[in-house]
């Protein structure tokens, strides 16, 4: 089983959206038994909370389930357990790298780095911008490219 963990700051806006969209994409390609998808936040402020209303609205519109998804905080163990740690922005990457200390960080990547022609490198935080639609488009594109890259790398 290949495992993918999406990480953002609070685990209520961007990373749960990415988790749900990526899981749906993988299922549509018949890969649900081959890829495990999860998400977590750098901070612990929203532990146990469902996705933000804005993320819920987007996922409902897209017809993608977020049932049972509750925020949790990323742990050092996650860095060892997951094959791919996919962060939303440079700040998340910095936090994850400092959490890893001297351990291997080559599996810690930024989502939009998979989109070669992307205008943006970071997925903007809709908790502050309010623009969940922009985030949805960026995450969709990032997840499609990420899945294609994993399929190629792991020959799925
Ligand atoms: P997210 O957005 O990282 O996309 O889940 C945020 C959610 C909550 C906070 C910051 C960002 N917060 O500071 O509570």
Coordinates of N, CA and C and ligand atoms in Angstrom, one line a residue, residues 8-16 45-46 92 125-128, ligand 1:
X8 N -1.3 20.9 5.8 CA -1.4 22.3 5.8 C -1.3 22.9 7.2
X9 N -1.7 24.1 7.4 CA -1.4 24.7 8.8 C -2.4 24.2 9.8
X10 N -3.7 24.2 9.4 CA -4.8 23.9 10.4 C -5.5 22.6 10.2
X11 N -5.3 22.0 9.1 CA -6.0 20.7 8.7 C -7.5 20.9 8.7
X12 N -8.0 22.1 8.4 CA -9.5 22.2 8.2 C -9.8 22.8 6.8
X13 N -8.9 23.5 6.1 CA -9.3 24.0 4.8 C -8.6 23.3 3.7
X14 N -7.3 23.5 3.5 CA -6.6 23.0 2.3 C -6.3 21.5 2.3
X15 N -5.7 21.0 3.4 CA -5.3 19.6 3.3 C -6.5 18.6 3.3
X16 N -7.6 18.9 4.1 CA -8.7 18.0 3.9 C -9.3 18.0 2.5
X45 N -4.7 23.5 16.7 CA -5.9 24.4 17.1 C -7.3 23.7 16.8
X46 N -7.3 22.9 15.8 CA -8.6 22.5 15.3 C -8.8 20.9 15.4
X92 N 4.7 25.4 5.5 CA 4.5 24.0 6.0 C 5.8 23.1 5.8
X125 N -3.8 30.3 1.6 CA -4.6 29.8 2.7 C -6.0 30.5 2.7
X126 N -7.0 29.8 2.4 CA -8.4 30.4 2.3 C -8.9 30.7 3.6
X127 N -8.3 30.3 4.7 CA -8.7 30.7 6.0 C -8.6 32.2 6.2
X128 N -7.6 32.7 5.4 CA -7.4 34.2 5.5 C -7.9 34.9 4.2
Ligands
LIG1 P1 -5.6 25.5 6.5 O1 -6.1 26.9 7.0 O2 -4.1 25.4 6.9 O3 -5.7 25.5 5.1 O4 -6.4 24.5 7.3 C1 -6.0 27.4 8.3 C2 -7.0 27.0 9.3 C3 -6.9 27.5 10.5 C4 -5.8 28.3 10.9 C5 -4.9 28.7 10.0 C6 -5.0 28.2 8.7 N1 -5.7 28.9 12.2 O5 -4.8 29.6 12.5 O6 -6.6 28.5 13.1

